[in-house]
Short mmCIF file of C-alpha atoms in Angstrom, two decimals:
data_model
loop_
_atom_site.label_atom_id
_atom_site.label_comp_id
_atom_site.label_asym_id
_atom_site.label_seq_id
_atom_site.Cartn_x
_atom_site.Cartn_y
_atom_site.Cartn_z
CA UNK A 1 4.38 13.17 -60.14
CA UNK A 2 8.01 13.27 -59.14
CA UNK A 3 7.02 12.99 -55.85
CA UNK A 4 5.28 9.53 -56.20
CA UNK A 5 8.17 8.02 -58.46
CA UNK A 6 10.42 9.20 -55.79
CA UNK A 7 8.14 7.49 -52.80
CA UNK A 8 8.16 4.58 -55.32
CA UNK A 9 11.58 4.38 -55.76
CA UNK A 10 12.55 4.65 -51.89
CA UNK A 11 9.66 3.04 -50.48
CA UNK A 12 8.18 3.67 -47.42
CA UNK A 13 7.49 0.69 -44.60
CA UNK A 14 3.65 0.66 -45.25
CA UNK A 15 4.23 1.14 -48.80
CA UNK A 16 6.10 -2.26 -48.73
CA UNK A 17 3.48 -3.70 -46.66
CA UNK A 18 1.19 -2.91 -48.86
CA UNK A 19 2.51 -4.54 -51.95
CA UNK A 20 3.67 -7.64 -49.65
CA UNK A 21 -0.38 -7.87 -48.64
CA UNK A 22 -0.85 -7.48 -52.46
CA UNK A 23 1.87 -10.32 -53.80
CA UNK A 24 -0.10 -12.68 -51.07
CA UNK A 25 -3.34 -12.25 -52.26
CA UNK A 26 -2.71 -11.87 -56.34
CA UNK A 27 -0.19 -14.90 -55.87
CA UNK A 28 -2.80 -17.18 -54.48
CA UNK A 29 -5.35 -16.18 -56.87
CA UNK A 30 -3.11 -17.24 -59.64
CA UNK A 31 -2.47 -20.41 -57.93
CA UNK A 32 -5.69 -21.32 -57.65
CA UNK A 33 -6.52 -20.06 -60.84
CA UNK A 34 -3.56 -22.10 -62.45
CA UNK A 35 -4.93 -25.72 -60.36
CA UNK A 36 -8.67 -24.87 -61.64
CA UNK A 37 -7.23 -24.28 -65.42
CA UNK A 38 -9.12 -21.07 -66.06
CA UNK A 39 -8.16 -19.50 -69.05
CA UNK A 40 -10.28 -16.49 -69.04
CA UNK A 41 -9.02 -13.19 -70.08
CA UNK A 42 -9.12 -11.47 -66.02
CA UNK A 43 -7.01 -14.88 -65.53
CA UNK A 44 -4.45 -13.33 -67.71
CA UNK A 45 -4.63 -9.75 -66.29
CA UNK A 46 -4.51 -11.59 -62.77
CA UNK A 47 -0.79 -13.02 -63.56
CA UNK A 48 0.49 -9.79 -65.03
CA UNK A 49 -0.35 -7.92 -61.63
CA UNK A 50 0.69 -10.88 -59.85
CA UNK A 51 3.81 -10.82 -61.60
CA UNK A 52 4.03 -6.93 -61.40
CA UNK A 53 3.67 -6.94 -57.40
CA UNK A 54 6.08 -9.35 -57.03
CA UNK A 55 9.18 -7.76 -58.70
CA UNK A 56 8.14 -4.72 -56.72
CA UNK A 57 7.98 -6.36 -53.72
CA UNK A 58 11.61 -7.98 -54.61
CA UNK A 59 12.67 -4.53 -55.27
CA UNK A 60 11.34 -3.19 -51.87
CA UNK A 61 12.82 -5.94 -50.02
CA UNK A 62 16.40 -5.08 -51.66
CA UNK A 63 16.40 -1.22 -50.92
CA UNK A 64 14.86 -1.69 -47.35
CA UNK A 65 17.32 -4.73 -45.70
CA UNK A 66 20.08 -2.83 -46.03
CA UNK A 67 18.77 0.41 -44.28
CA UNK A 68 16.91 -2.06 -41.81
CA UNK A 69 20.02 -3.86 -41.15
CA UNK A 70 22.39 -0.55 -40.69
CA UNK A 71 19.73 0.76 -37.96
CA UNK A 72 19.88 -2.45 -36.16
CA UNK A 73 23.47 -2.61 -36.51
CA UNK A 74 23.42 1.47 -35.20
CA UNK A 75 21.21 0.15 -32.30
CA UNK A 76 23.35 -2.57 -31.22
CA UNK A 77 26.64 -0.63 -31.43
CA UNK A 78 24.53 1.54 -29.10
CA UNK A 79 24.51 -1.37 -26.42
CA UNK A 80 28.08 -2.18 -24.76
CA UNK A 81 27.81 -5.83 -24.58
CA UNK A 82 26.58 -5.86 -28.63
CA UNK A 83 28.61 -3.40 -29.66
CA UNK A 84 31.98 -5.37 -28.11
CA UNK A 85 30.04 -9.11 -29.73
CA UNK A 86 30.07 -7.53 -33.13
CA UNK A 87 33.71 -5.67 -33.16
CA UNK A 88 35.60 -8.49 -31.59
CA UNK A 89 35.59 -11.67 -33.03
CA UNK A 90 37.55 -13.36 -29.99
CA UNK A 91 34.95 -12.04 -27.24
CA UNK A 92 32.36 -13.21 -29.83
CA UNK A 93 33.78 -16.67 -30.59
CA UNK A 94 34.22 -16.98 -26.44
CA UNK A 95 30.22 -16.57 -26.21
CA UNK A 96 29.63 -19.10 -29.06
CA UNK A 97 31.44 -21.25 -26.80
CA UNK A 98 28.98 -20.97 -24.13
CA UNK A 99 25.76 -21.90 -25.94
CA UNK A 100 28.24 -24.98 -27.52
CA UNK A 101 29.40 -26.26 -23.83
CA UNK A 102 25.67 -25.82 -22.82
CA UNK A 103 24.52 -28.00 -25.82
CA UNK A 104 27.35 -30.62 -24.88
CA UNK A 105 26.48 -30.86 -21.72
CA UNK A 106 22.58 -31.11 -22.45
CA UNK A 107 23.61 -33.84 -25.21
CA UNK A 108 25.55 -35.82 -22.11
CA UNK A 109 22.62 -35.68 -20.01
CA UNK A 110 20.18 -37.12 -22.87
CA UNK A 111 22.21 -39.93 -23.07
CA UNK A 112 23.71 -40.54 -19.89
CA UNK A 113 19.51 -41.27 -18.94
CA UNK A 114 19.25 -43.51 -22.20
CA UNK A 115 22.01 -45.36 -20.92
CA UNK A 116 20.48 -45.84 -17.62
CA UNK A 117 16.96 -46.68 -18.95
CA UNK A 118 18.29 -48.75 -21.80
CA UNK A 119 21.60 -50.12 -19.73
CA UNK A 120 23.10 -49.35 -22.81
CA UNK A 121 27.26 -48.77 -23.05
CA UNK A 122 26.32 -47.52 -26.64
CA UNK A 123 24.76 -44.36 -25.56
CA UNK A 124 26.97 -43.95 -22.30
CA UNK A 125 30.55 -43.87 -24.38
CA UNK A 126 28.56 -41.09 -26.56
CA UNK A 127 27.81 -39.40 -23.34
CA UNK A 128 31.31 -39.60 -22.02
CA UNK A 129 32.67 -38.12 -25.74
CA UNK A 130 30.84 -35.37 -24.89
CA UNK A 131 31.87 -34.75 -21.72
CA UNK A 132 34.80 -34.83 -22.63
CA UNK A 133 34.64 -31.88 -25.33
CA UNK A 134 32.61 -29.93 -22.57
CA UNK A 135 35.69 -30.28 -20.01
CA UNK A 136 38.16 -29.69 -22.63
CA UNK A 137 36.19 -26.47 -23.69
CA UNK A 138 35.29 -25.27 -19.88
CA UNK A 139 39.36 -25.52 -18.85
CA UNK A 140 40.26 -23.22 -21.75
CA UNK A 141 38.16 -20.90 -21.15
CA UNK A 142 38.42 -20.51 -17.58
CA UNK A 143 42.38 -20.27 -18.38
CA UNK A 144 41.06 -17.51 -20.98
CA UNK A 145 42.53 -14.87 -18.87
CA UNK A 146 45.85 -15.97 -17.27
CA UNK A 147 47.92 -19.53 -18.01
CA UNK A 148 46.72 -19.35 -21.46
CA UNK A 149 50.18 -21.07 -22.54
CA UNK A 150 49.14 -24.41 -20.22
CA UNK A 151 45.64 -24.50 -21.12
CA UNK A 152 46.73 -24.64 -24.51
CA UNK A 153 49.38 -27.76 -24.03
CA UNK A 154 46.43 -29.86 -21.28
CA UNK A 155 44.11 -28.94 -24.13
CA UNK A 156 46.50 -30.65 -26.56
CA UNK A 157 47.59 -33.68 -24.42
CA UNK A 158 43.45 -34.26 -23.97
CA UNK A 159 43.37 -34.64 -28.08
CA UNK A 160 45.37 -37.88 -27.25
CA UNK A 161 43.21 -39.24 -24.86
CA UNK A 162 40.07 -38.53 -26.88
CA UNK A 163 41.81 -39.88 -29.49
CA UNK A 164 42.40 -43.25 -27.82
CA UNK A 165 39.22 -43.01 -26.49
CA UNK A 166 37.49 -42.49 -30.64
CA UNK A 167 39.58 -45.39 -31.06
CA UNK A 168 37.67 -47.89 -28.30
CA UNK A 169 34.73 -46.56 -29.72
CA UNK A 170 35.54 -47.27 -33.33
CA UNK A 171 36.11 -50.88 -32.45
CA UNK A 172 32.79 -50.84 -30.13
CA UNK A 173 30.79 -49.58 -33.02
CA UNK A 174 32.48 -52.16 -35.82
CA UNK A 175 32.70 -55.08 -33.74
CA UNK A 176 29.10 -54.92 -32.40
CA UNK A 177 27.75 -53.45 -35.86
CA UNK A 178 26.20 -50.25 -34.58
CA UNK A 179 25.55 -47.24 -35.86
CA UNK A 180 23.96 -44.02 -34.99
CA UNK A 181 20.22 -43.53 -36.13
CA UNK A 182 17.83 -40.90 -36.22
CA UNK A 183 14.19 -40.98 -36.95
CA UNK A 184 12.69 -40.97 -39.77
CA UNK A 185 13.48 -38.30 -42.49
CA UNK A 186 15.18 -36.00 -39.80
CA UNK A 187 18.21 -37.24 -40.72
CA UNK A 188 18.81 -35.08 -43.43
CA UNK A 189 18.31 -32.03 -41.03
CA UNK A 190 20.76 -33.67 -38.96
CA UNK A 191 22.92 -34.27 -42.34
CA UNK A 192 22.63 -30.47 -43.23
CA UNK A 193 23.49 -29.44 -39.76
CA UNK A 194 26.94 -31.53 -39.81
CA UNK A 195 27.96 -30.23 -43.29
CA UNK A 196 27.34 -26.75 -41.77
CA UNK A 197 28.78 -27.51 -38.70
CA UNK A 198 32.24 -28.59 -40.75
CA UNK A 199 31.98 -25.89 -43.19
CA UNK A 200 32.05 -23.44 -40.45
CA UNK A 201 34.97 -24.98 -38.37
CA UNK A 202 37.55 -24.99 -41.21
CA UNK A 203 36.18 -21.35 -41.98
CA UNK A 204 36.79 -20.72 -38.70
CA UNK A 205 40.20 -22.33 -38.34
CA UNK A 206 41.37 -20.36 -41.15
CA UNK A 207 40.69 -16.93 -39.37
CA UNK A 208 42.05 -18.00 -36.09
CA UNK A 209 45.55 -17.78 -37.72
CA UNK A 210 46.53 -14.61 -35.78
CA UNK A 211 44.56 -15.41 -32.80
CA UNK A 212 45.57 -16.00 -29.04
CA UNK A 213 46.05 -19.69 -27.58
CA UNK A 214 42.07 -19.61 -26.12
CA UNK A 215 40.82 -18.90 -29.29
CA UNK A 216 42.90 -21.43 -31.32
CA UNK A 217 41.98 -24.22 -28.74
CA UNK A 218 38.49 -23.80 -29.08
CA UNK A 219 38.29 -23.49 -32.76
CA UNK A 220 40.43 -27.07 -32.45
CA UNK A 221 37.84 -28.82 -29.78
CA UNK A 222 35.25 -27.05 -32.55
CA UNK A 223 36.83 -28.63 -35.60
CA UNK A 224 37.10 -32.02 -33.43
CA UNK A 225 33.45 -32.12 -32.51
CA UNK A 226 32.40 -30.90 -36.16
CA UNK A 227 34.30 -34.27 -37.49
CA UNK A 228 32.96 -36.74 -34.71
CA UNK A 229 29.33 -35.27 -36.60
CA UNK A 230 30.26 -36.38 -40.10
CA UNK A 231 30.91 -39.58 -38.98
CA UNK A 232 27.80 -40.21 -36.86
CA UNK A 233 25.96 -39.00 -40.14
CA UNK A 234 27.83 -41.22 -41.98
CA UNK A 235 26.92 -44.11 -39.98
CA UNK A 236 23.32 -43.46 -39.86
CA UNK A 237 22.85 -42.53 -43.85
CA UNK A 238 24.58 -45.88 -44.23
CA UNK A 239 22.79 -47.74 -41.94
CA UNK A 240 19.30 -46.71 -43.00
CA UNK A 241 19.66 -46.78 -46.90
CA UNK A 242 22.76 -49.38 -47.45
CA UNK A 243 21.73 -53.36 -47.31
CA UNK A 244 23.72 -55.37 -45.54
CA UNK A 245 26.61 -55.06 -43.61
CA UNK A 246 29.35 -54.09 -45.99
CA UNK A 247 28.57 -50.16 -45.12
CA UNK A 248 31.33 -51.26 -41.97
CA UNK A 249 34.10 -51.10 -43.66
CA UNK A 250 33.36 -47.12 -44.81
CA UNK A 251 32.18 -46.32 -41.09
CA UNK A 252 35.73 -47.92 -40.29
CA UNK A 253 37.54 -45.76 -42.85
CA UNK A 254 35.81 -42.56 -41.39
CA UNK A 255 36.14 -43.38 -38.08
CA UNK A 256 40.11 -44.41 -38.94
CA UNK A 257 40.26 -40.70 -40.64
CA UNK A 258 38.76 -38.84 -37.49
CA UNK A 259 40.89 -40.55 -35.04
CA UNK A 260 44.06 -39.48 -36.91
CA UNK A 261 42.62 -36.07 -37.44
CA UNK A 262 41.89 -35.89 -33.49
CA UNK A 263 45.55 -37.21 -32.83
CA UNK A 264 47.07 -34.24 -35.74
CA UNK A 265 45.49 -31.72 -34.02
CA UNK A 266 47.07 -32.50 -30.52
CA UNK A 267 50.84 -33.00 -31.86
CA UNK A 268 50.27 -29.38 -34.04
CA UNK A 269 49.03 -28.23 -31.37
CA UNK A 270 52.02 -28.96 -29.01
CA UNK A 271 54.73 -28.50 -32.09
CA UNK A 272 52.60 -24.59 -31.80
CA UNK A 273 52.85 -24.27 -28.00
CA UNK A 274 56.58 -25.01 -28.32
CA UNK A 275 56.96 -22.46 -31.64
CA UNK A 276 54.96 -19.40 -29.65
CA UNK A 277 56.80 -20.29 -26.46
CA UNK A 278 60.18 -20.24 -28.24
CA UNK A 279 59.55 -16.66 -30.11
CA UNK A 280 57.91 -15.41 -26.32
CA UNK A 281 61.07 -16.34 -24.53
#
């Protein structure tokens, strides 16, 4: 008997598939018992198991993660290139970068073919913003190993040109009345994925404190591109559930709000450059 409360209380992997099989099937019964309104007394008995296989399988779930996670965490650790992407957070922010250039540059091309197709300036001053952000993040970090102190100050001095070049766009976008749109209801994916996408830069900024000059620059391009996001959401929430053309005047307070963010970050960064440069010397 001890030996089954003790398999019980550190369940095995079949044991948990077992009961997961189990929640599936006594879950759905109840379901469709609940829709048909049978009120028989195996009904009953059929909710209590139900019920019973599905705080076990909670319970399973909760004792085997963390045993499941430590022996994939043991396995990776195992692995050089893992092992170095989950104990450094610079080498592992440096490879975030990669997939993020990639998606730039794959966002570029989309619209640099829209542009042609549709001869549409719109989608080609989008195309250039992200080019931009892709340049900005290639030259740090192929300055990652040596003239990290001059990638860091170009990398600055380009937040000024992006920033006059948010500012064209601004006026583009309120002058002509255009906004970004997305189809149909995906716009709240697209909503979620810029409130993440901020959430995570600030968190991110806050732990590059300490960092070296590649790391800081990219978490600033990161923070940059995160805020160019909220205000194409912005734009396209507005323009799909505002009526008429009032919603302008908050696209142009956003858009007034990321340009002077864009233009902070390149004088902090230079007032930094000229603080780390100072203590260095």
């Amino acid at each position: 008997m001890k030996k089954i409360f003790e398999k019980f209380k550190n369940p095995p992997f079949w044991l948990a598939l077992i009961f997961y099989f189990l929640t599936i099937c006594l879950g759905s019964a109840s379901i469709i018992m609940a829709v048909l309104n049978i009120t028989e007394i195996y009904a009953y008995v059929i909710y209590g198991c139900a019920g019973t296989v599905l705080a076990y399988s909670v319970y399973t779930i909760v004792k085997i993660v963390p045993n499941f996670k430590r022996r994939a965490t043991d396995k990776l650790k195992s692995i050089p290139f893992t092992r170095k992407l989950l104990s450094e957070y610079g080498f592992r922010t440096l490879i975030t970068t990669v997939g993020t250039t990639a998606i730039n540059l794959a966002f570029a091309i989309f619209n640099i073919v829209l542009a042609i197709w549709r001869h549409s300036f719109w989608c080609g001053a989008i195309a250039t913003y992200h080019l931009i952000l892709m340049a900005m993040r290639g030259d740090t970090m192929l300055s990652r190993h040596k003239n990290k102190h001059a990638s860091f100050i170009r990398c600055a001095l380009a937040f000024f040109g992006l920033t006059f070049f948010l500012s064209i766009f601004l006026l583009m976008m309120i002058g002509n009345n255009i906004s970004f749109t997305y189809p149909g209801w995906t716009v709240f994916a697209f909503a979620a994925y810029a409130f993440f996408k901020i959430t995570m830069a600030i968190i991110s900024l806050i732990k590059t404190r300490k960092e070296n000059y590649t790391i800081k620059a990219i978490k600033y391009i990161g923070l940059a591109d995160a805020s160019f996001s909220i205000l194409s959401l912005q734009t396209a929430l507005l323009y799909q559930f505002s009526e008429g053309d009032d919603y302008m005047y908050f696209n142009a307070i956003t858009g007034a709000v990321v340009c002077a963010l864009t233009l902070a970050l390149g004088v902090f960064m230079l007032i930094q450059s000229r603080r780390k440069n100072g203590r260095q010397k």
